């Protein structure tokens, strides 16, 4: 299966500029999980823009 980067990009809400992982979701997820974080698309838009991608920020954002 080929990478679906172009179609993934249509749904990518990450606002961090210049990241080479945009649209390559497997690399994005691996990168953030290594730091106990989640990709930007896991967060509400207002929280995503803070670039705090921690599990703690995720739980707080969704009231968990
Ligand atoms: S969530 Fe992180 S790794 Fe994924 S595209 Fe945005 S800045 Fe890059």
Tab-separated table of C-alpha atoms and ligand atoms in Angstrom:
chain	number	residue	atom	x	y	z
A	1	UNK	CA	0.000	0.000	0.000
A	2	UNK	CA	1.343	3.369	-1.005
A	3	UNK	CA	1.459	6.317	1.361
A	4	UNK	CA	-1.718	8.371	1.137
A	5	UNK	CA	0.109	11.616	1.871
A	6	UNK	CA	-1.859	13.798	-0.534
A	7	UNK	CA	-5.282	12.711	0.727
A	8	UNK	CA	-4.036	12.786	4.325
A	9	UNK	CA	-2.975	16.397	3.805
A	10	UNK	CA	-6.577	17.318	3.013
A	11	UNK	CA	-7.537	16.343	6.573
A	12	UNK	CA	-4.402	17.452	8.409
A	13	UNK	CA	-5.191	20.287	10.832
A	14	UNK	CA	-1.653	20.647	12.187
A	15	UNK	CA	-0.692	24.321	12.134
A	16	UNK	CA	2.985	23.803	12.945
A	17	UNK	CA	4.871	25.279	9.997
A	18	UNK	CA	7.472	23.405	7.986
A	19	UNK	CA	7.102	19.921	9.458
A	20	UNK	CA	8.245	17.232	7.009
A	21	UNK	CA	5.891	14.686	8.645
A	22	UNK	CA	2.691	16.439	7.566
A	23	UNK	CA	0.531	13.932	5.739
A	24	UNK	CA	2.806	11.025	6.680
A	25	UNK	CA	0.650	9.969	9.590
A	26	UNK	CA	2.679	6.896	10.580
A	27	UNK	CA	5.803	9.024	11.036
A	28	UNK	CA	3.825	11.760	12.792
A	29	UNK	CA	2.319	9.324	15.295
A	30	UNK	CA	5.617	7.538	15.943
A	31	UNK	CA	7.435	10.831	16.440
A	32	UNK	CA	4.994	12.115	19.022
A	33	UNK	CA	4.486	8.811	20.857
A	34	UNK	CA	8.242	8.626	21.448
A	35	UNK	CA	7.860	11.800	23.516
A	36	UNK	CA	4.615	10.710	25.194
A	37	UNK	CA	2.650	13.039	22.949
A	38	UNK	CA	-0.112	12.756	20.341
A	39	UNK	CA	-0.368	14.259	16.840
A	40	UNK	CA	-1.975	17.667	16.426
A	41	UNK	CA	-5.117	16.164	14.850
A	42	UNK	CA	-6.006	14.591	18.220
A	43	UNK	CA	-6.646	18.022	19.724
A	44	UNK	CA	-9.383	20.630	19.356
A	45	UNK	CA	-8.201	23.396	17.043
A	46	UNK	CA	-7.629	26.004	19.773
A	47	UNK	CA	-5.470	23.593	21.794
A	48	UNK	CA	-3.625	22.337	18.711
A	49	UNK	CA	-2.372	25.865	18.117
A	50	UNK	CA	-0.584	25.892	21.496
A	51	UNK	CA	1.677	23.027	20.260
A	52	UNK	CA	1.334	21.335	23.662
A	53	UNK	CA	0.836	17.802	22.383
A	54	UNK	CA	1.254	16.047	25.734
A	55	UNK	CA	-1.063	13.309	27.016
A	56	UNK	CA	-1.896	15.689	29.868
A	57	UNK	CA	-2.980	18.420	27.449
A	58	UNK	CA	-5.032	15.842	25.542
A	59	UNK	CA	-6.872	14.719	28.680
A	60	UNK	CA	-7.460	18.300	29.780
A	61	UNK	CA	-8.711	19.368	26.353
A	62	UNK	CA	-11.290	16.592	26.252
A	63	UNK	CA	-12.255	16.698	29.944
A	64	UNK	CA	-10.922	13.208	30.704
B	1	LIG	S1	1.537	16.854	14.587
B	1	LIG	FE1	3.740	17.081	14.903
B	1	LIG	S2	4.741	15.555	13.583
B	1	LIG	FE2	2.599	15.745	12.958
B	1	LIG	S3	2.661	17.165	11.256
B	1	LIG	FE3	2.246	18.352	13.110
B	1	LIG	S4	4.239	19.027	13.921
B	1	LIG	FE4	4.569	17.409	12.388
